[in-house]
mmCIF file of C-alpha atoms in Angstrom:
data_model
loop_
_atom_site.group_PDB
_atom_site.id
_atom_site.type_symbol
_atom_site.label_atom_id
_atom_site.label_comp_id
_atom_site.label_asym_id
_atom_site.label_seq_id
_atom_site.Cartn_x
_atom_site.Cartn_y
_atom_site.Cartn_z
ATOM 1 C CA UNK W 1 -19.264 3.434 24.811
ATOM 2 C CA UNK W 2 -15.719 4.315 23.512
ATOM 3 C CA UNK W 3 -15.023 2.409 20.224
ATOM 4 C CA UNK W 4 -11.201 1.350 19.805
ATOM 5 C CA UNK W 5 -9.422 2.977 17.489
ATOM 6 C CA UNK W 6 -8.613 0.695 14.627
ATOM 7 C CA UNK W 7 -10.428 0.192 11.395
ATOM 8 C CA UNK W 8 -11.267 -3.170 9.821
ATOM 9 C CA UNK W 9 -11.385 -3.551 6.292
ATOM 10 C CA UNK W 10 -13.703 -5.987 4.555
ATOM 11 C CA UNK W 11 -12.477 -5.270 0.735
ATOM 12 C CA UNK W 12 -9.827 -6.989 -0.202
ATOM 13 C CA UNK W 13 -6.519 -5.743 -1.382
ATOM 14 C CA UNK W 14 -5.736 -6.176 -5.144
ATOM 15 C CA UNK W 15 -2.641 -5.106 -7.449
ATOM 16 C CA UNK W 16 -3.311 -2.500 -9.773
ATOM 17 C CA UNK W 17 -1.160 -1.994 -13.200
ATOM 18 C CA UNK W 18 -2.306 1.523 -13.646
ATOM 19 C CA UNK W 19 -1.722 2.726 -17.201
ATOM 20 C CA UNK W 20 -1.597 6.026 -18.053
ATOM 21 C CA UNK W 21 -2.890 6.334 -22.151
ATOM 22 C CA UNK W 22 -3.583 9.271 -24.083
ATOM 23 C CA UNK W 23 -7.048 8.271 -25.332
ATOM 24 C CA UNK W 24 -9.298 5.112 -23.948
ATOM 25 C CA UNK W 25 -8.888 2.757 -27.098
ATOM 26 C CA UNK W 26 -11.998 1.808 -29.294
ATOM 27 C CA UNK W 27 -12.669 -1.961 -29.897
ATOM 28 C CA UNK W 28 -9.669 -3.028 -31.752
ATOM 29 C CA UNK W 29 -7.485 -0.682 -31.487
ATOM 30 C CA UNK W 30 -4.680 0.113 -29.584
ATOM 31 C CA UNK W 31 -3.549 2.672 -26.746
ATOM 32 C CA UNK W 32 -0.393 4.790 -26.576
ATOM 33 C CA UNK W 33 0.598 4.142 -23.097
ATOM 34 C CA UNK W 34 2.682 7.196 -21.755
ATOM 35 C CA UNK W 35 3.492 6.337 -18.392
ATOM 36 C CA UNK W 36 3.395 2.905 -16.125
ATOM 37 C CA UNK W 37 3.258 1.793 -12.238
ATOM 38 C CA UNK W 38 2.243 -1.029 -10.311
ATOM 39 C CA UNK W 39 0.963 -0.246 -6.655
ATOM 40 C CA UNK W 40 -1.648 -2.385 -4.550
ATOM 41 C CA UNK W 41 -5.118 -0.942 -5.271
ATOM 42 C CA UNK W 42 -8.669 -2.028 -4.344
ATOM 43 C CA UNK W 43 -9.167 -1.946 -0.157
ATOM 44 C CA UNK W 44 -5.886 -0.915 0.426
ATOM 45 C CA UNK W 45 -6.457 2.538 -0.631
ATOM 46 C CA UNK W 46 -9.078 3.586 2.205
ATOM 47 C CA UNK W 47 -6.918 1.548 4.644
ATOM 48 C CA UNK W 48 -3.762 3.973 3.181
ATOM 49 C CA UNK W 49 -5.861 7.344 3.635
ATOM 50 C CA UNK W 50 -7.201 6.018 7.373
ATOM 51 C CA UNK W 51 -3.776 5.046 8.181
ATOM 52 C CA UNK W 52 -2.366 8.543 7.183
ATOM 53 C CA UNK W 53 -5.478 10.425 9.045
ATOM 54 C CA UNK W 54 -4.311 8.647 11.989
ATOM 55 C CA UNK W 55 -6.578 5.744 12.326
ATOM 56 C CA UNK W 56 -4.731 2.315 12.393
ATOM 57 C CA UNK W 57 -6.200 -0.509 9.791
ATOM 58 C CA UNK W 58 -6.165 -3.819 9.548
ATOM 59 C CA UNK W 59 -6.840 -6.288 6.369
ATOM 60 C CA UNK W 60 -9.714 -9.156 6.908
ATOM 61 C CA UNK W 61 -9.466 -10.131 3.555
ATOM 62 C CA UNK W 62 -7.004 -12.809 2.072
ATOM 63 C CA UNK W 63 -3.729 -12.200 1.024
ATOM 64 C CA UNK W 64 -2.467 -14.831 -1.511
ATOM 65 C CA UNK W 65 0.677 -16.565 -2.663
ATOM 66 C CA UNK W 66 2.666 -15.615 -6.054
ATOM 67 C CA UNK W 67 3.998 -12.453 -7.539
ATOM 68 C CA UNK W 68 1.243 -9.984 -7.431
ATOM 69 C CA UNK W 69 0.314 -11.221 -3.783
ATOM 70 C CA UNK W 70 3.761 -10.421 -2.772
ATOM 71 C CA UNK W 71 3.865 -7.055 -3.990
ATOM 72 C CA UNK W 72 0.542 -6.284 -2.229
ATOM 73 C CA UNK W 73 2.369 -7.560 1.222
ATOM 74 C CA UNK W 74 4.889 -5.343 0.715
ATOM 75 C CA UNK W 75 2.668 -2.501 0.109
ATOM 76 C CA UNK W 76 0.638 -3.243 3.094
ATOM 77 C CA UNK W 77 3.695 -3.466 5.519
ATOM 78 C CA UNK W 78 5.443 -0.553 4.180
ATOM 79 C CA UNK W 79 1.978 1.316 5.164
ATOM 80 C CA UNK W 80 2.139 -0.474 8.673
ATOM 81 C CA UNK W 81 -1.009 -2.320 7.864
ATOM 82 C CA UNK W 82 -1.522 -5.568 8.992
ATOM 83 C CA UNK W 83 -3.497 -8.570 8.303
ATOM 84 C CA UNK W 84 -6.110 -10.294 9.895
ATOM 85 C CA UNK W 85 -6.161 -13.811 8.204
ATOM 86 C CA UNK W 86 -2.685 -16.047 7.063
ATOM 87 C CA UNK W 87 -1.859 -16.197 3.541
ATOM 88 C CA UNK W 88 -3.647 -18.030 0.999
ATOM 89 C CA UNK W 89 -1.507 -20.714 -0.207
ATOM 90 C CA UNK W 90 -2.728 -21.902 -3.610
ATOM 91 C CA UNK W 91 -3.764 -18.388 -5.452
ATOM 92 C CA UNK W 92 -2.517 -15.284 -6.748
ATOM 93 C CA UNK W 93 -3.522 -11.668 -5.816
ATOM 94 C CA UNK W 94 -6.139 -10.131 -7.916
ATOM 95 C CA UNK W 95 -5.297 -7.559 -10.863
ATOM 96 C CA UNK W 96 -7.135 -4.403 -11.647
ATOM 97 C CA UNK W 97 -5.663 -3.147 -14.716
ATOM 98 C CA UNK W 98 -6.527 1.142 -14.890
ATOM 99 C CA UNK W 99 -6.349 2.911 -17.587
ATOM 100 C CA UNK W 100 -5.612 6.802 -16.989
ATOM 101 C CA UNK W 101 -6.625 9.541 -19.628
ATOM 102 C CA UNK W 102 -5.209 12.897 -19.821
ATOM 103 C CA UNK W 103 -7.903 14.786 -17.867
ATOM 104 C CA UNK W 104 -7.302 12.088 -14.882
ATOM 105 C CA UNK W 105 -10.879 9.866 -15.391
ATOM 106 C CA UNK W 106 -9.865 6.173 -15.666
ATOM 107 C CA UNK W 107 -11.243 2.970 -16.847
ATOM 108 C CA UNK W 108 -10.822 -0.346 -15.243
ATOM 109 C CA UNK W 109 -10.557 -4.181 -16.344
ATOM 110 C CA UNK W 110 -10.918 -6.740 -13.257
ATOM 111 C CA UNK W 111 -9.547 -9.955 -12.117
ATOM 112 C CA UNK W 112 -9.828 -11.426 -8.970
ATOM 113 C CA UNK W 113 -7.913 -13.453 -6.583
ATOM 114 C CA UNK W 114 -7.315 -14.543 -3.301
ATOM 115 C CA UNK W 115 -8.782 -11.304 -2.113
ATOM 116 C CA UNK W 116 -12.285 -13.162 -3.416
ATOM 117 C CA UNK W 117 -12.024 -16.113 -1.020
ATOM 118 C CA UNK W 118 -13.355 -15.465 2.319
ATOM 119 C CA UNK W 119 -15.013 -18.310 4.497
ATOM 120 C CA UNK W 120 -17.027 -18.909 7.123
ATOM 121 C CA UNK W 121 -14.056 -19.900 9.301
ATOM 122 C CA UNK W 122 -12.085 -17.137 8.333
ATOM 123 C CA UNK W 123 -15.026 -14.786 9.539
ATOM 124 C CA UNK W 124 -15.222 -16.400 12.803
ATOM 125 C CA UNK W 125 -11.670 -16.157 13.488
ATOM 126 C CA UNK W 126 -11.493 -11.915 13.073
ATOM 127 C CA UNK W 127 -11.377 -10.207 16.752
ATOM 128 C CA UNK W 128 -13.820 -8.323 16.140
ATOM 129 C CA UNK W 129 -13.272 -6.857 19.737
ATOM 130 C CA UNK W 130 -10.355 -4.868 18.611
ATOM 131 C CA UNK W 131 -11.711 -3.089 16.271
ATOM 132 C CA UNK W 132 -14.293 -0.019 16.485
ATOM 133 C CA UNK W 133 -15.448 0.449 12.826
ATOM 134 C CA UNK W 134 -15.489 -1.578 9.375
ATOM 135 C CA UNK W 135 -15.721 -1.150 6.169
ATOM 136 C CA UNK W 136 -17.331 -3.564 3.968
ATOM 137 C CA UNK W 137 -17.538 -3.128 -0.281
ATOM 138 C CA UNK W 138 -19.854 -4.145 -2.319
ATOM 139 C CA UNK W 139 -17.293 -6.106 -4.540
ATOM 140 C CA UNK W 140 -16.894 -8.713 -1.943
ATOM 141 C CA UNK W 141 -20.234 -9.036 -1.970
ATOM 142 C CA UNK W 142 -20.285 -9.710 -6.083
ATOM 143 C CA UNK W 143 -17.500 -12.728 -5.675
ATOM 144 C CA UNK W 144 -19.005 -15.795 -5.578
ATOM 145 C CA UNK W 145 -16.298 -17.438 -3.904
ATOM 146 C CA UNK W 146 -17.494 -15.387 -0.586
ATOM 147 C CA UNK W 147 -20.575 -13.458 -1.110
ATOM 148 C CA UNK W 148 -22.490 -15.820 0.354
ATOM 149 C CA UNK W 149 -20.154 -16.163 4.027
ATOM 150 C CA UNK W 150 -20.535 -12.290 3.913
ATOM 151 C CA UNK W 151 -24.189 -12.223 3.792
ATOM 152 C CA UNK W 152 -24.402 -14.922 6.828
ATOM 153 C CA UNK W 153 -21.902 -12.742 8.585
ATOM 154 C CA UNK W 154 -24.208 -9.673 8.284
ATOM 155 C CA UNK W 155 -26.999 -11.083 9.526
ATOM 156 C CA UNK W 156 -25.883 -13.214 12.044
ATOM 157 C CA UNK W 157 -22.551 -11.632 13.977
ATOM 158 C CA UNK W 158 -23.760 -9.136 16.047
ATOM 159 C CA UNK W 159 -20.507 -8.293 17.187
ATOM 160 C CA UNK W 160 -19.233 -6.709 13.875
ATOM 161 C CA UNK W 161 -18.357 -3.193 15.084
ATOM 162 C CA UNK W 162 -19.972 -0.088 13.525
ATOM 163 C CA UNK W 163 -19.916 -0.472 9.697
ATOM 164 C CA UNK W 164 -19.505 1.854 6.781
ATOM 165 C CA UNK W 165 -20.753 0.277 3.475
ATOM 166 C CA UNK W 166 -19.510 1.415 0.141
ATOM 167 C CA UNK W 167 -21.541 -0.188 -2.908
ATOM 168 C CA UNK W 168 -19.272 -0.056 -5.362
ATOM 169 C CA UNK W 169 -19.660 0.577 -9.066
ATOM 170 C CA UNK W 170 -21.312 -3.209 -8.899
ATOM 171 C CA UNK W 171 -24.246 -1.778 -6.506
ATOM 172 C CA UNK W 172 -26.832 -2.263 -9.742
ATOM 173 C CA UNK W 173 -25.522 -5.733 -10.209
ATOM 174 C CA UNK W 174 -25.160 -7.413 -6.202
ATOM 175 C CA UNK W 175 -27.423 -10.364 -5.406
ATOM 176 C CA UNK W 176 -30.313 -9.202 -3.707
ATOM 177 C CA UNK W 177 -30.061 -11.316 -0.527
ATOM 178 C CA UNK W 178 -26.022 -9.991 -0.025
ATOM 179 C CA UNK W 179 -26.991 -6.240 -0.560
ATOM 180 C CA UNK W 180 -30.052 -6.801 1.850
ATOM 181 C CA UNK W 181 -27.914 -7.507 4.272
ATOM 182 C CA UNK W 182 -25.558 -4.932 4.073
ATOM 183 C CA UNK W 183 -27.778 -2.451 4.152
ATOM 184 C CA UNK W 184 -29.847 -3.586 6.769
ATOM 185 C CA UNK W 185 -26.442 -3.940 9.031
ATOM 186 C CA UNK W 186 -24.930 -0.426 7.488
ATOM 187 C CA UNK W 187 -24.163 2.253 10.048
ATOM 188 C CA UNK W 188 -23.538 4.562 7.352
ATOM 189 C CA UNK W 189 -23.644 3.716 3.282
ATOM 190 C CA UNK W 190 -20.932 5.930 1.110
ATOM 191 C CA UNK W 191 -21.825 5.877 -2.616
ATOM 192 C CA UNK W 192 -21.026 8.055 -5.702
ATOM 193 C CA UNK W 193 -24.015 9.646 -7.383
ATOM 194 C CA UNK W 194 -24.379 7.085 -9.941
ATOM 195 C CA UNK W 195 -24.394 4.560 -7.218
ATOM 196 C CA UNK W 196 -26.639 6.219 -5.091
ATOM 197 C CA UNK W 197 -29.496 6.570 -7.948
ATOM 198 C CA UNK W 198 -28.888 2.543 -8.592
ATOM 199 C CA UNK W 199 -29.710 1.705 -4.592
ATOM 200 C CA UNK W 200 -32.337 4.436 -4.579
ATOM 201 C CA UNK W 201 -33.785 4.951 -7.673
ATOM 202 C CA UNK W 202 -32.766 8.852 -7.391
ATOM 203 C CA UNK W 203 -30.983 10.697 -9.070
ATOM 204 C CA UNK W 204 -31.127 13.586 -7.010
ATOM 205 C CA UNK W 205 -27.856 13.271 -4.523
ATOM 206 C CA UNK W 206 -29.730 14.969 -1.671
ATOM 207 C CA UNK W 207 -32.767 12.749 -2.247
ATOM 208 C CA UNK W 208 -30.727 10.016 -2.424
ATOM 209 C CA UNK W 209 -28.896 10.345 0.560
ATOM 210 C CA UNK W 210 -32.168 11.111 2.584
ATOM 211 C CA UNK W 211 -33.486 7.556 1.414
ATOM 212 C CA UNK W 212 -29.940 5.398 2.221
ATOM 213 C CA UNK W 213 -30.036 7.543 5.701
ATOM 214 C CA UNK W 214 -33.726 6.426 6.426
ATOM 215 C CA UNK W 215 -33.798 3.523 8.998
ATOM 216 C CA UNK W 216 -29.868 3.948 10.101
ATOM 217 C CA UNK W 217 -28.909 3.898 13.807
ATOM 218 C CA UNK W 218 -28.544 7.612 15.850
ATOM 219 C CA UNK W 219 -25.413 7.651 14.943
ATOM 220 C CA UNK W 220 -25.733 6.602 11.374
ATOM 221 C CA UNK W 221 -26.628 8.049 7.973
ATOM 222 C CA UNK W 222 -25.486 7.952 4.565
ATOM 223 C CA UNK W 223 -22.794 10.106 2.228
ATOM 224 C CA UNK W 224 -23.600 10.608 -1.793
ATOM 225 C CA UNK W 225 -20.158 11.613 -3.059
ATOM 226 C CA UNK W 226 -20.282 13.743 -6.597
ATOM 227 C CA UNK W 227 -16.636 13.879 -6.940
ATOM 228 C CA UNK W 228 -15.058 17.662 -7.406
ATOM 229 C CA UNK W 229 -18.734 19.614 -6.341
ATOM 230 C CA UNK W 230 -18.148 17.309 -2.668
ATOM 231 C CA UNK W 231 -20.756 15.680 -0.853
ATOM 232 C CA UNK W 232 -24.085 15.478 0.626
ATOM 233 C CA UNK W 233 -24.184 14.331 4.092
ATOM 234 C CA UNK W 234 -27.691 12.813 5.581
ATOM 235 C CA UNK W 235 -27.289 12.099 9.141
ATOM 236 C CA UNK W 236 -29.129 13.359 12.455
ATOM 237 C CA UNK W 237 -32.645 14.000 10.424
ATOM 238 C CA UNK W 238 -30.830 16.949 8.127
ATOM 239 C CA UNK W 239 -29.564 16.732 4.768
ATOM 240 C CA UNK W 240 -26.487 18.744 4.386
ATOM 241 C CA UNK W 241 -24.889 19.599 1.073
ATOM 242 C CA UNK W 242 -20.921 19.515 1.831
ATOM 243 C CA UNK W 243 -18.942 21.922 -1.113
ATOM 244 C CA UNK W 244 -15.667 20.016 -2.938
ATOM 245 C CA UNK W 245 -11.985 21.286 -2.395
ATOM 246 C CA UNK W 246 -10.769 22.790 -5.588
ATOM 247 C CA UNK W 247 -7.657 21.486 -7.374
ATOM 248 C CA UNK W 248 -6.237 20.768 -10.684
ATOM 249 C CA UNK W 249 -7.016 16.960 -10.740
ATOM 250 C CA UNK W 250 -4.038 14.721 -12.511
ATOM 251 C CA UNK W 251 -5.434 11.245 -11.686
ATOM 252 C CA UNK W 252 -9.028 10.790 -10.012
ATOM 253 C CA UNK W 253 -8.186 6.895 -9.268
ATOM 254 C CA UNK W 254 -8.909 6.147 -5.672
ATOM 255 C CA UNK W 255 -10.590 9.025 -4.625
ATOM 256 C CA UNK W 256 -13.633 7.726 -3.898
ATOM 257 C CA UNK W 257 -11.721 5.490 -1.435
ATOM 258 C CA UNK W 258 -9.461 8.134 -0.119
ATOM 259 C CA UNK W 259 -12.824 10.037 0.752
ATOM 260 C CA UNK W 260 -14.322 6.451 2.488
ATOM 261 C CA UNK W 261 -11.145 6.259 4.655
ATOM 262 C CA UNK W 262 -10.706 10.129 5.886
ATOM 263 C CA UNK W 263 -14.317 10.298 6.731
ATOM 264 C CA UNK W 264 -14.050 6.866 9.151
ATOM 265 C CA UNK W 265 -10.806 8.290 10.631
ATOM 266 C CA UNK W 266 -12.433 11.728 11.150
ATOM 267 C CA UNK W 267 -15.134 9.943 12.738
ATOM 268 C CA UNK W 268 -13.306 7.658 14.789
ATOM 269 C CA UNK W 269 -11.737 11.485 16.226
ATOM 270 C CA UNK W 270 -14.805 12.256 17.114
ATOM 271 C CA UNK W 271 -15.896 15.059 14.623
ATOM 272 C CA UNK W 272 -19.509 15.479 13.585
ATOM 273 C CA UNK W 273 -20.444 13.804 10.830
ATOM 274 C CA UNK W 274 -20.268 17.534 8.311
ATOM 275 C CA UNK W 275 -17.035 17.967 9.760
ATOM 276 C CA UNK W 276 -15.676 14.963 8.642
ATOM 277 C CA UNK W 277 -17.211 14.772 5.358
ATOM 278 C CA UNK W 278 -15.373 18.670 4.881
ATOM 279 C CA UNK W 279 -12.147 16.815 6.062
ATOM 280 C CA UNK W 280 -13.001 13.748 3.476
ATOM 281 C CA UNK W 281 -13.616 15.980 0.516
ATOM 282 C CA UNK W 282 -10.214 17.679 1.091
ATOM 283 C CA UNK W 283 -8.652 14.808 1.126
ATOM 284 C CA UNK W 284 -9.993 12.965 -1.749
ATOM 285 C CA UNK W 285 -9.377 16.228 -3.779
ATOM 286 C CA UNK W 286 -5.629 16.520 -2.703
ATOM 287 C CA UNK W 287 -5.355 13.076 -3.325
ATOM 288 C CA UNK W 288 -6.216 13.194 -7.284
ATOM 289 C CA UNK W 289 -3.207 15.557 -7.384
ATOM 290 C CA UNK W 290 -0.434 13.025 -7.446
ATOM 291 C CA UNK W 291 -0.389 9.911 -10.188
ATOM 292 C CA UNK W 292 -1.707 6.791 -8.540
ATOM 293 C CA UNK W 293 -4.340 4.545 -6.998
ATOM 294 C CA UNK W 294 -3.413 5.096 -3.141
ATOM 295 C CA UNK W 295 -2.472 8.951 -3.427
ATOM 296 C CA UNK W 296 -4.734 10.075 0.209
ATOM 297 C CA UNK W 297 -2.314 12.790 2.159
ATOM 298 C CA UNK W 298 -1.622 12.481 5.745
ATOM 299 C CA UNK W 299 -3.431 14.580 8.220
ATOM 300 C CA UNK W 300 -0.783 17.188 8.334
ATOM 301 C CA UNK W 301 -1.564 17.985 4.978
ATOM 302 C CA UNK W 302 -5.591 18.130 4.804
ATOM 303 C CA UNK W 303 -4.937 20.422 7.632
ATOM 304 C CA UNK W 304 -3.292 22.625 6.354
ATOM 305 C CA UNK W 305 -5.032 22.919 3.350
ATOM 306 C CA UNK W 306 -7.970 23.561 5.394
ATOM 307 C CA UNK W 307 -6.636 26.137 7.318
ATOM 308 C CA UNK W 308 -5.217 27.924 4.481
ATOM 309 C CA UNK W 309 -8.966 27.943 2.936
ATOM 310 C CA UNK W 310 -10.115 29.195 6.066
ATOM 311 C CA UNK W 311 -7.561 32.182 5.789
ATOM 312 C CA UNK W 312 -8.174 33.095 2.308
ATOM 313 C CA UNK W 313 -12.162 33.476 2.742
ATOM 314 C CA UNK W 314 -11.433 35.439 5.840
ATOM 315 C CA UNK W 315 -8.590 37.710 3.944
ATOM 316 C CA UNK W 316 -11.582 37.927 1.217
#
């Protein structure tokens, strides 16, 4: 069956005040902030790096009503993203407030907002028809205000087209019920290492990825992300160690999700699923290049840079 080609996102879409410092502060003192921007952040980054990969996106998360949730709309229609549910009348947008050191790792302070409310009735209103793949993060299922609509969702909707679960950096921390059910439901799971070992239990990335793969549909499996060395890939009975793109990383914020979206849009192409974690760890790596949460280049540009790879290890 031939899956349409849009994506649905399940993480909402927060405003980040990304800060760039020149050391993370101790408690009580102060950073030096050297640079400043404002950008929406949180599930709008793997829509961004879908969207630029070619596959279209759609929010099914709440937008809100204020200040920050208008700069988030803005963002999202200047991406030609749209949204799924009508605004939220009564709250704000969420913050994430990053902190950016020199060598590009970051640090981030939370608070969330309409992106957090999600309902029953606003579950049973998504077409799910349209849509061929989702992606679901484990910070909606830490909210209280929807966690517990989510889980019913995952269990119940058998509709919900083929879903790509991300964790989180919360995965050690999710009610037990809400993570049950998102991995039971999971197509494929995408976690970092250090998420990976807090699901599993393993800190090995290949062992880990074996374990999230076990029990996943044919056309399932799992991806343990370990930043610059790539990706291991556990899919089809074979574990598959996938080797990083090398840069000079500026900012590392958002490359986990630029990774998340490149892979779905690769596999909504059709690649196999080593193909399109190669195609995800170029563009995660290109995207800590430029300052900034949603940073993912467009297809054009992973391209290239894989092609120009290719060349040099031939030339070699």
């Amino acid at each position: 069956m031939t899956r349409p080609r849009r994506l649905l996102q399940m993480q909402g879409v927060v405003l980040d005040l990304v800060y760039e410092v020149e050391a993370i502060p101790a408690s009580g003192e102060e950073a030096v902030v050297t640079g400043f921007a404002r950008a929406p952040g949180g599930g709008f980054n793997a829509m961004a790096a879908a969207r630029r990969s070619g596959l279209p996106a759609t929010c099914g998360c709440r937008v809100g009503t204020g200040p920050f949730a208008d700069v988030v709309a803005e963002g999202l229609a200047a991406e030609g993203i749209d949204t799924a549910l009508p605004r939220l009348p009564d709250r704000d947008q969420g913050v994430c407030v990053v902190l950016v050191e020199p060598s590009g790792e970051r640090s981030f302070v939370h608070h969330d907002g309409a992106e957090s409310r999600i309902a029953d009735a606003d579950l049973a209103a998504l077409d799910l028809a349209a849509f061929g793949w989702t992606i679901l993060s484990g910070y909606m299922l830490h909210y209280p205000a929807g966690r517990d609509a989510l889980a019913r969702w995952l269990w119940r909707e058998a509709a919900i087209p083929c879903l790509l679960f991300d964790p989180s950096p919360l995965a050690a921390a999710l009610p037990a019920e809400a993570l049950r059910a998102a991995l039971g439901r999971a197509a494929w799971v995408s976690a970092n290492v250090a998420e990976a070992a807090a699901l599993t239990g393993l800190a090995d990335p290949a062992e880990a990825a074996a374990r999230l793969a076990d029990g996943r549909p044919t056309d399932g499996g799992a991806v343990v992300r370990a930043g610059a060395a790539g990706c291991v890939v556990a899919a089809g009975g074979r574990v598959t160690p996938v080797p990083g793109f090398a840069v000079d990383p500026v900012d590392t914020t958002g490359a986990g999700d630029a990774h998340l979206g490149a892979f779905v849009a690769a596999l909504a192409d059709g690649a196999e699923p080593v193909a399109a974690a190669r195609y995800a760890n170029v563009a995660a790596a290109l995207s800590t290049t430029r300052r900034g949460p949603a940073t993912a280049p467009d297809r054009q540009t992973i391209e290239r840079a894989m092609r120009e790879t290719t060349d040099g290890a031939n030339a070699g």
